[in-house]
PDB file of C-alpha atoms in Angstrom:
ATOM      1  CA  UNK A   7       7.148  -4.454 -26.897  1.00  0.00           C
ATOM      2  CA  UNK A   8       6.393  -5.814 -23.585  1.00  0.00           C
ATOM      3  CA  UNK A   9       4.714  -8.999 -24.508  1.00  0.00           C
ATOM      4  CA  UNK A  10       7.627  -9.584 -27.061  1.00  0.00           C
ATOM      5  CA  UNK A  11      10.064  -9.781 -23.833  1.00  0.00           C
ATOM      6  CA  UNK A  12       8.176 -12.687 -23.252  1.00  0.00           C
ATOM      7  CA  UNK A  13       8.755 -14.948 -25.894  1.00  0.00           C
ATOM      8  CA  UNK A  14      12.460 -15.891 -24.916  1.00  0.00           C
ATOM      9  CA  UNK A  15      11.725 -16.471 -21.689  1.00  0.00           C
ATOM     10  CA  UNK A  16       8.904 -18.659 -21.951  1.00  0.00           C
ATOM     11  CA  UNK A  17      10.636 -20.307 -24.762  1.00  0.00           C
ATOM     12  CA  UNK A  18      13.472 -20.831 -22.100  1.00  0.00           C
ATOM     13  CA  UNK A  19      10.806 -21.948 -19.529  1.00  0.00           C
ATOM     14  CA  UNK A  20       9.893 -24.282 -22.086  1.00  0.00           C
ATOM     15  CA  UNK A  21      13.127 -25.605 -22.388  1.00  0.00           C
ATOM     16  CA  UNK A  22      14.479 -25.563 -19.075  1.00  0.00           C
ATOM     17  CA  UNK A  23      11.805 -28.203 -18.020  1.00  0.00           C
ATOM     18  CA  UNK A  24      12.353 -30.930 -19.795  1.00  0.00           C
ATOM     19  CA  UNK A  25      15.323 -32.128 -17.578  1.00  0.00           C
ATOM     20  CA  UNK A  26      16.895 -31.638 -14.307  1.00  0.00           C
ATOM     21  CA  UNK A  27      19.775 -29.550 -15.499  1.00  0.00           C
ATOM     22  CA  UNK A  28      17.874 -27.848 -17.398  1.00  0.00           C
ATOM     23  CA  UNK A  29      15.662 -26.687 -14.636  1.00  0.00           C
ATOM     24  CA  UNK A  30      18.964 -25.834 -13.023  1.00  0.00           C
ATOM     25  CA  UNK A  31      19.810 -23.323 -15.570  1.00  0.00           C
ATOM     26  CA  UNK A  32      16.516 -21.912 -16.043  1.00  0.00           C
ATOM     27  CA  UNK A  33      15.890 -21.350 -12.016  1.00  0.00           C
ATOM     28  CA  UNK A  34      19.668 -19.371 -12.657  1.00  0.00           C
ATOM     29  CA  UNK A  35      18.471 -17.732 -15.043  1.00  0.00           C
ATOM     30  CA  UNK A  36      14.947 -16.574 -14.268  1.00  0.00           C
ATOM     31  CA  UNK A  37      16.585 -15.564 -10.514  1.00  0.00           C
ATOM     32  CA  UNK A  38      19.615 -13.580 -12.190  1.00  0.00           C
ATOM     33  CA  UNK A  39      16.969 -11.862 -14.271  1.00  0.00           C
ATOM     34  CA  UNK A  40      15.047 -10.730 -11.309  1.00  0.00           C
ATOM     35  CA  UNK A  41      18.015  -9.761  -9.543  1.00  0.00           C
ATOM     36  CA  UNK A  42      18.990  -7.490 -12.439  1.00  0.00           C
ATOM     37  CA  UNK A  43      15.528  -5.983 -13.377  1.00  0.00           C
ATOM     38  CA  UNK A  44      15.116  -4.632  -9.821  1.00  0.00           C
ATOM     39  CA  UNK A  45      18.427  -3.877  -9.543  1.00  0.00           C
ATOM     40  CA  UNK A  46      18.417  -1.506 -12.637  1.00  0.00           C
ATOM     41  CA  UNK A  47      14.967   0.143 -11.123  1.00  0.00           C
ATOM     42  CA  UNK A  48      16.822   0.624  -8.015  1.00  0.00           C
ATOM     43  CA  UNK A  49      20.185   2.334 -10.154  1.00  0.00           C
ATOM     44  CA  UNK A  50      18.096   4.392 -12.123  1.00  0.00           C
ATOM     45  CA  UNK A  51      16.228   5.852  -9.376  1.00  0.00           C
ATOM     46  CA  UNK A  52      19.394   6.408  -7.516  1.00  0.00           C
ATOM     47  CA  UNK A  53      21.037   8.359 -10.687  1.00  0.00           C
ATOM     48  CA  UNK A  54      18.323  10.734 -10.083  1.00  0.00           C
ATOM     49  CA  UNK A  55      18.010  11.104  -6.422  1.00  0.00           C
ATOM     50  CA  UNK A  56      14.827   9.586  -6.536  1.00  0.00           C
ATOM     51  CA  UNK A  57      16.040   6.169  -4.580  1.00  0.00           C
ATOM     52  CA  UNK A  58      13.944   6.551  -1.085  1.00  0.00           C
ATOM     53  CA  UNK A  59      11.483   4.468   1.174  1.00  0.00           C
ATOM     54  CA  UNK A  60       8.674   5.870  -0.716  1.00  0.00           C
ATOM     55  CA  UNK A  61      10.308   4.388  -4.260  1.00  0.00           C
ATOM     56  CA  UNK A  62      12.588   1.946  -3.190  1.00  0.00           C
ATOM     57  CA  UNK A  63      10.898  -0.908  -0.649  1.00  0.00           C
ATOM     58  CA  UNK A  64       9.181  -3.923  -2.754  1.00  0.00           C
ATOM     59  CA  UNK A  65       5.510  -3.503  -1.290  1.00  0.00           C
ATOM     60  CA  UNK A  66       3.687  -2.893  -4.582  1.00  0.00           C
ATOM     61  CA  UNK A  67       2.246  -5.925  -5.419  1.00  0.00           C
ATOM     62  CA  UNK A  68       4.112  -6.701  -8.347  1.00  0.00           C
ATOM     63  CA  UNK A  69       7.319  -5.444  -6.618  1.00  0.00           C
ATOM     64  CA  UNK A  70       6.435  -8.303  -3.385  1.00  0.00           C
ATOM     65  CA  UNK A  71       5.424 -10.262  -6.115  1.00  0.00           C
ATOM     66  CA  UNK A  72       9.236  -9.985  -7.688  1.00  0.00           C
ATOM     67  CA  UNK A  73      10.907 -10.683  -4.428  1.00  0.00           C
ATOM     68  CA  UNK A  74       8.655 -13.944  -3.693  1.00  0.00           C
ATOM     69  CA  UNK A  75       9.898 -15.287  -7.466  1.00  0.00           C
ATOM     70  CA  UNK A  76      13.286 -15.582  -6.005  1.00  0.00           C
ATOM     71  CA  UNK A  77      12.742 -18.808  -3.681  1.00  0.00           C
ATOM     72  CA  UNK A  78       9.764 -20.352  -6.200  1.00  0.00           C
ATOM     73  CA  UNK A  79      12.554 -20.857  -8.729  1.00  0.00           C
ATOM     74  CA  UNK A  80      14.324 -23.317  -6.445  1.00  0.00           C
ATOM     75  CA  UNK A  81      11.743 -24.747  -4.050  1.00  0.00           C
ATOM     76  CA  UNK A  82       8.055 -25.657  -4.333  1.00  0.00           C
ATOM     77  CA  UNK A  83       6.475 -23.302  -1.568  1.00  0.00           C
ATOM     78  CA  UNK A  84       3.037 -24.221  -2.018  1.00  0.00           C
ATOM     79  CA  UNK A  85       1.152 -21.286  -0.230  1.00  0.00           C
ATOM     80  CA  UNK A  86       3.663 -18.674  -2.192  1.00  0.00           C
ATOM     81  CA  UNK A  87       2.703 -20.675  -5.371  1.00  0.00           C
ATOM     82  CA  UNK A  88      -1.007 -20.009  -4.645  1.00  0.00           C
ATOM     83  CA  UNK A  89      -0.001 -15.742  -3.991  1.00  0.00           C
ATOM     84  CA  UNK A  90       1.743 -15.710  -7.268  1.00  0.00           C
ATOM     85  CA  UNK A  91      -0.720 -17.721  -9.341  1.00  0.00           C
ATOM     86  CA  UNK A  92      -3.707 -15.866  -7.821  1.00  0.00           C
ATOM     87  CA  UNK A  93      -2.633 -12.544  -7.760  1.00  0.00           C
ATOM     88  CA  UNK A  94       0.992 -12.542  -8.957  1.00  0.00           C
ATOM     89  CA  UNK A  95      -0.052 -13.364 -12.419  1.00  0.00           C
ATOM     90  CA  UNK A  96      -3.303 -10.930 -12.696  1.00  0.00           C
ATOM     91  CA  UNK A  97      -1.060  -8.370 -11.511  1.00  0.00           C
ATOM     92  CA  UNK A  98       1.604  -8.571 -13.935  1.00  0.00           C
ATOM     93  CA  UNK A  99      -0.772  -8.465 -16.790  1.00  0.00           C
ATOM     94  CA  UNK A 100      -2.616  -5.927 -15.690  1.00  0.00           C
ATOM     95  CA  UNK A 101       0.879  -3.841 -15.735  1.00  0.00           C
ATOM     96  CA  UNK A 102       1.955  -4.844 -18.807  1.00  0.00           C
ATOM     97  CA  UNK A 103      -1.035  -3.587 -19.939  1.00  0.00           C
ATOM     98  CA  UNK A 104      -1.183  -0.311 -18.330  1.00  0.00           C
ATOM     99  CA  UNK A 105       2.337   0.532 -17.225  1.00  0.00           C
ATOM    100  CA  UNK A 106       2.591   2.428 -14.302  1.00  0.00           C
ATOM    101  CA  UNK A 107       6.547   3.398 -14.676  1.00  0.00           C
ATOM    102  CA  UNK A 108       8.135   6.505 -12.426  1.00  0.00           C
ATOM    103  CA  UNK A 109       9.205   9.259 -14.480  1.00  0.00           C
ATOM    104  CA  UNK A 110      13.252   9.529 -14.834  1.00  0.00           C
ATOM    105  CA  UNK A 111      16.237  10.990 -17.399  1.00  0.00           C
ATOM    106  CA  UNK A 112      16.349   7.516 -18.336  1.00  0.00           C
ATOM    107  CA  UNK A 113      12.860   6.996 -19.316  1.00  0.00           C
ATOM    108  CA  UNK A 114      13.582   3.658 -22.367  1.00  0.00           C
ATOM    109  CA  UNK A 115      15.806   1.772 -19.300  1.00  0.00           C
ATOM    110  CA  UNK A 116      13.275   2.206 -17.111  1.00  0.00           C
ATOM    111  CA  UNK A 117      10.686   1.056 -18.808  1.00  0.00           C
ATOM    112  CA  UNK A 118      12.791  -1.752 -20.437  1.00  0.00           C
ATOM    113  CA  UNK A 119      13.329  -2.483 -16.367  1.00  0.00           C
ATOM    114  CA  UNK A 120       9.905  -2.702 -15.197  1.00  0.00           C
ATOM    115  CA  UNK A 121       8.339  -4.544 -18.154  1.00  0.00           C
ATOM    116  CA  UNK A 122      11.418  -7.089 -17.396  1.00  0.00           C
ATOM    117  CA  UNK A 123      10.226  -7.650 -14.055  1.00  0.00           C
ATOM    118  CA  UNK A 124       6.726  -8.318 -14.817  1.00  0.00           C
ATOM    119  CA  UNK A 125       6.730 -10.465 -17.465  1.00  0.00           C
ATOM    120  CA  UNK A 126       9.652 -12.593 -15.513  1.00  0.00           C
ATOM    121  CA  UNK A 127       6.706 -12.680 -12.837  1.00  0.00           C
ATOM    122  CA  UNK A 128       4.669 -14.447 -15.616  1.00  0.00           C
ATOM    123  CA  UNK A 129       7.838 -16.546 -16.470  1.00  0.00           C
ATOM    124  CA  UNK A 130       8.307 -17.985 -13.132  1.00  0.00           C
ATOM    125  CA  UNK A 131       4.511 -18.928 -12.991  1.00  0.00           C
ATOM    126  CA  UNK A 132       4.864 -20.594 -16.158  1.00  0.00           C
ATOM    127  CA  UNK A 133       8.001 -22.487 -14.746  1.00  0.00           C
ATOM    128  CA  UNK A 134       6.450 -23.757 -11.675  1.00  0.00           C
ATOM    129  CA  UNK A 135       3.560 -24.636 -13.659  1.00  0.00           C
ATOM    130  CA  UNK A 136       5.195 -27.018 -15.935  1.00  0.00           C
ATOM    131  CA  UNK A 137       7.525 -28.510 -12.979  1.00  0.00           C
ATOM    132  CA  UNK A 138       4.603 -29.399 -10.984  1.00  0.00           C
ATOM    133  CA  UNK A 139       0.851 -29.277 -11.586  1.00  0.00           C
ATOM    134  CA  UNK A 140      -0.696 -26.699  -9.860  1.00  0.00           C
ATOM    135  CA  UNK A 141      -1.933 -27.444  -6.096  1.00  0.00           C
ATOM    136  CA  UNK A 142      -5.036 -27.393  -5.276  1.00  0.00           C
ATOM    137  CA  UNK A 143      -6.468 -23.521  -5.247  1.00  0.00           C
ATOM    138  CA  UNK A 144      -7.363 -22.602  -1.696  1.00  0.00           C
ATOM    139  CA  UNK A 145      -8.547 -19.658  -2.893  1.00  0.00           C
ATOM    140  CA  UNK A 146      -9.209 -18.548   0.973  1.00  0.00           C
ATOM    141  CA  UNK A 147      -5.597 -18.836   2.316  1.00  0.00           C
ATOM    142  CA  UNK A 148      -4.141 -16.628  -0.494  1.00  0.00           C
ATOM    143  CA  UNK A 149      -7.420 -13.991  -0.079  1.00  0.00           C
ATOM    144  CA  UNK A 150      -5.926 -13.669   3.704  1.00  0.00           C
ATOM    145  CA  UNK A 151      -2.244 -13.766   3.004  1.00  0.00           C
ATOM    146  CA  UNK A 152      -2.850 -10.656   0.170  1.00  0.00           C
ATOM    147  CA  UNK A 153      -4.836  -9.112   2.945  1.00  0.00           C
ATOM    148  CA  UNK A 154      -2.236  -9.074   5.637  1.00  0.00           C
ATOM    149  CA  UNK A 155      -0.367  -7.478   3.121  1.00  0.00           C
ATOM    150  CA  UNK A 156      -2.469  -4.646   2.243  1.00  0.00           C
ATOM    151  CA  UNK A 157      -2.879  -4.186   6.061  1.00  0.00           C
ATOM    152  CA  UNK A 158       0.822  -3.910   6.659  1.00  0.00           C
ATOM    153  CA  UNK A 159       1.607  -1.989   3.726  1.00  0.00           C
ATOM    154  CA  UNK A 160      -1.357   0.469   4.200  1.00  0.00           C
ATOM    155  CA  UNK A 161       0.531   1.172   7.816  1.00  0.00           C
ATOM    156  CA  UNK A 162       3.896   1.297   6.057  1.00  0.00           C
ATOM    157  CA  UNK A 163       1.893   4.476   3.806  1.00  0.00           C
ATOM    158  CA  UNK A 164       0.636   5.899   7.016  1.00  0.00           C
ATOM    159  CA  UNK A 165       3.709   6.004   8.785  1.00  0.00           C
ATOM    160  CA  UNK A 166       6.082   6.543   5.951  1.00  0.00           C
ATOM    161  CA  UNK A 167       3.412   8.895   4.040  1.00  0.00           C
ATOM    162  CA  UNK A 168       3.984   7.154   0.896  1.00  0.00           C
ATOM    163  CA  UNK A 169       1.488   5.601  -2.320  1.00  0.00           C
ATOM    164  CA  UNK A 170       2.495   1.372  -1.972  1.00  0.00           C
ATOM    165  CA  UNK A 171      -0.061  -0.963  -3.497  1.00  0.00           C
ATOM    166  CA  UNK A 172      -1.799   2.609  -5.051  1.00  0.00           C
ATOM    167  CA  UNK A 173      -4.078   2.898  -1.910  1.00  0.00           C
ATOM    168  CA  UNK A 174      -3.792   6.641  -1.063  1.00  0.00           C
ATOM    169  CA  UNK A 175      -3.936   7.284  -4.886  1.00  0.00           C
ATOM    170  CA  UNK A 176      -4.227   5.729  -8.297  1.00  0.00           C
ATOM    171  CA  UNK A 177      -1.991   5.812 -11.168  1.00  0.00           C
ATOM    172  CA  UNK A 178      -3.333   7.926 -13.846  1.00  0.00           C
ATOM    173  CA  UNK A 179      -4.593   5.981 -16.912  1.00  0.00           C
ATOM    174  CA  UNK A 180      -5.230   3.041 -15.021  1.00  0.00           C
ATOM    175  CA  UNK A 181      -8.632   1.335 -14.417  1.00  0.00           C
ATOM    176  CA  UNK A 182      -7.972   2.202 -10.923  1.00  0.00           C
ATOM    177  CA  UNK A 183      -8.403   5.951 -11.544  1.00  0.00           C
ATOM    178  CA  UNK A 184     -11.950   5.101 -12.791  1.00  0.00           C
ATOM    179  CA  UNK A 185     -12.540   3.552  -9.009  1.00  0.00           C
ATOM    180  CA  UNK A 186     -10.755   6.074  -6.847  1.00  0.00           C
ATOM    181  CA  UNK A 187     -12.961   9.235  -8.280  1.00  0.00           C
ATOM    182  CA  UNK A 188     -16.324   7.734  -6.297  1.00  0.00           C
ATOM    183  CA  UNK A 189     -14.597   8.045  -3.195  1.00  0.00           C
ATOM    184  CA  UNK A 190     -11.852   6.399  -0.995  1.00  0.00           C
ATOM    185  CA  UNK A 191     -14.231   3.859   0.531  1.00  0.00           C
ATOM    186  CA  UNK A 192     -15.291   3.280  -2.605  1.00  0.00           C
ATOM    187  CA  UNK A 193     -11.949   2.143  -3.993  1.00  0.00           C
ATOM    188  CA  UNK A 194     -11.015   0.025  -1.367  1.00  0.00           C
ATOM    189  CA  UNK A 195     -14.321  -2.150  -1.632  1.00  0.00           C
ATOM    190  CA  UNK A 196     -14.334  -2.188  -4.820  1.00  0.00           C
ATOM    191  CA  UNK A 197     -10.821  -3.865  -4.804  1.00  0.00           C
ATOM    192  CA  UNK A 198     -11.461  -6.145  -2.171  1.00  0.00           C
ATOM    193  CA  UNK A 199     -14.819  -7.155  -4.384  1.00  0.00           C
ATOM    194  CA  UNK A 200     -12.625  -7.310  -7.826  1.00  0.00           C
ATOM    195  CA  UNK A 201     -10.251  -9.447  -5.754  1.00  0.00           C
ATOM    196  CA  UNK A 202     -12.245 -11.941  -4.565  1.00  0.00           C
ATOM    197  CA  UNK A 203     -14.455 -12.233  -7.982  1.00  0.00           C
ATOM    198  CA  UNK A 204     -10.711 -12.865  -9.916  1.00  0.00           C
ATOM    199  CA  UNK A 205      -9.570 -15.127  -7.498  1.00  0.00           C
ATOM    200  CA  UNK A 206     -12.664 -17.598  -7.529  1.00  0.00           C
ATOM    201  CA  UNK A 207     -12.691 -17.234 -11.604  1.00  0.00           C
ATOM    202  CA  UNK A 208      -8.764 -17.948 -11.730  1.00  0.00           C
ATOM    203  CA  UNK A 209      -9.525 -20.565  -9.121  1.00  0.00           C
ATOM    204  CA  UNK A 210     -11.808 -22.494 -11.350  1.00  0.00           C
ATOM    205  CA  UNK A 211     -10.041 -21.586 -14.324  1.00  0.00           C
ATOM    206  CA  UNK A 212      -6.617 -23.243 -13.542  1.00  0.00           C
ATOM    207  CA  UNK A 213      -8.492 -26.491 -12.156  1.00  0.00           C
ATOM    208  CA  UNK A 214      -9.890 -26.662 -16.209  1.00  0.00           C
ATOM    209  CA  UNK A 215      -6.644 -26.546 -18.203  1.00  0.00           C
ATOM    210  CA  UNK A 216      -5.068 -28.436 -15.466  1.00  0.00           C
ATOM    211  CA  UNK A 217      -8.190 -30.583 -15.965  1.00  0.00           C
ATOM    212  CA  UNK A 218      -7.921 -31.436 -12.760  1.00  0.00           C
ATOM    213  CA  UNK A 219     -11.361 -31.578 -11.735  1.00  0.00           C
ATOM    214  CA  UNK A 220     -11.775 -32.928  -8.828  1.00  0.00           C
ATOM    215  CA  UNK A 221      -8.893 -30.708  -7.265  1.00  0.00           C
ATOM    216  CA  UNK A 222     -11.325 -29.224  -4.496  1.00  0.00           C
ATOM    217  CA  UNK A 223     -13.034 -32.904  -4.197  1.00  0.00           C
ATOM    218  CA  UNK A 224     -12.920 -33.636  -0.291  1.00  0.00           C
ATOM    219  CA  UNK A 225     -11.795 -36.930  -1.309  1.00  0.00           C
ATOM    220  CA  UNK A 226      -8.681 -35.587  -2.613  1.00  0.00           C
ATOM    221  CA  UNK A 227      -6.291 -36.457   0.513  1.00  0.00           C
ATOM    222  CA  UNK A 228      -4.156 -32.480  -1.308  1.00  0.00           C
ATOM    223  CA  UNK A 229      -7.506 -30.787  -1.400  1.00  0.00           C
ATOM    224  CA  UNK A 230      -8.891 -27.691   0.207  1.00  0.00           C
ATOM    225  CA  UNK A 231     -12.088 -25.779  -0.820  1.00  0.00           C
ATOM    226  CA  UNK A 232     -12.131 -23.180  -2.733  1.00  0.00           C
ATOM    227  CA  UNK A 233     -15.051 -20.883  -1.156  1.00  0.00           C
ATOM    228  CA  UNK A 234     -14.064 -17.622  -2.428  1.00  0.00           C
ATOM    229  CA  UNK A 235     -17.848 -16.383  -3.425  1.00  0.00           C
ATOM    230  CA  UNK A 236     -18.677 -20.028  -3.902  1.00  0.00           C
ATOM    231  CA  UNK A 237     -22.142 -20.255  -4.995  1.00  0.00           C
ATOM    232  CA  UNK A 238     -23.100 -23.253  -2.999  1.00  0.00           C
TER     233      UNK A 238
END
């Protein structure tokens, strides 16, 4: 069902791009989407009483993820491009694919609600993608950035004693519950190994259907290198 939800939208990406008030509408629409999808997440958890800082603040990553959509479908923010190709994208699929939804008396809205938001994720990379060519991947910057966010979210959990970004506990069947069982330390290495690894393959792997190969060139006046476990 969930990758259905995506057909209209990126046939609406596809679309929306071909002129500029086309990419009017489809910025209006992709943000209106957003707004709505969390919105209903927010309205369902509220029905049941379930609407508090350890539900309701956007620091999962596909929840930050959401919230950083809303200025990429009007201007070209090149380091919040990077985040959303890097690890916005990965993210989304990976929660397509195993949903992690909270339990609630309106279980088919809620769900309908959270595979919206991730798959408009996907949409707004695919919009940005074909108004611009990708920048260059600095692979590094966006490595840090997603780690400044795990650092202030993992204070956020021990102050607020809540589960954002799954690091005090992993959704069960998830590959993350297959990490978590060898230990805490464990988990969190392996994560920050996983992340790096994905990042240096999606690195190289927009650069080839961009075919844009000389993107990390030093000669390229846009360029920065992409080091992330670079096997120079």
């Amino acid at each position: 069902m969930q990758w259905l939800m995506l057909l209209p939208w990126a046939a609406l990406v596809r679309y929306g791009v071909k002129r500029p008030q086309r990419r009017m509408l489809t910025a209006a629409a992709l943000t209106a989407g957003l707004l709505i999808s969390m919105a209903s997440q927010l309205w369902l958890l509220a029905l049941d009483g379930q609407l508090n800082l350890s539900t309701g603040l956007p620091l999962h990553l596909c929840g930050m993820m959401a919230v950083l959509c809303l200025p990429l479908c009007w201007f070209s923010l090149v380091n919040g491009y990077m985040l959303l190709l890097l690890l916005g994208v990965p993210g989304a699929v990976l929660a397509l694919c195993f949903p992690a939804v909270i339990d609630c008396s309106h279980p088919l809205l809620m769900r309908l609600a959270f595979c919206r938001v991730h798959v408009l994720i996907l949409a707004t990379a695919m919009f940005r993608w074909h108004h611009k060519k990708p920048p260059p991947m600095d692979a590094r910057s966006s490595f840090l950035l997603g780690n400044g966010f795990l650092l202030i979210t993992a204070c956020v959990n021990q102050t607020l004693d809540t589960n954002y970004l799954f690091l005090r506990a992993a959704p069960v069947g998830t590959p993350l519950a297959l990490l978590i069982v060898r230990g805490y330390g464990f988990y969190v290495a392996s994560l920050e190994m996983l992340c790096m690894l994905m990042m240096r393959l999606l690195c190289d792997g927009y650069r080839l259907i961009a075919g844009n190969k000389s993107a990390c060139s030093p000669r390229n006046r846009y360029s920065v290198p992409c080091t992330i476990l670079n096997q120079d």
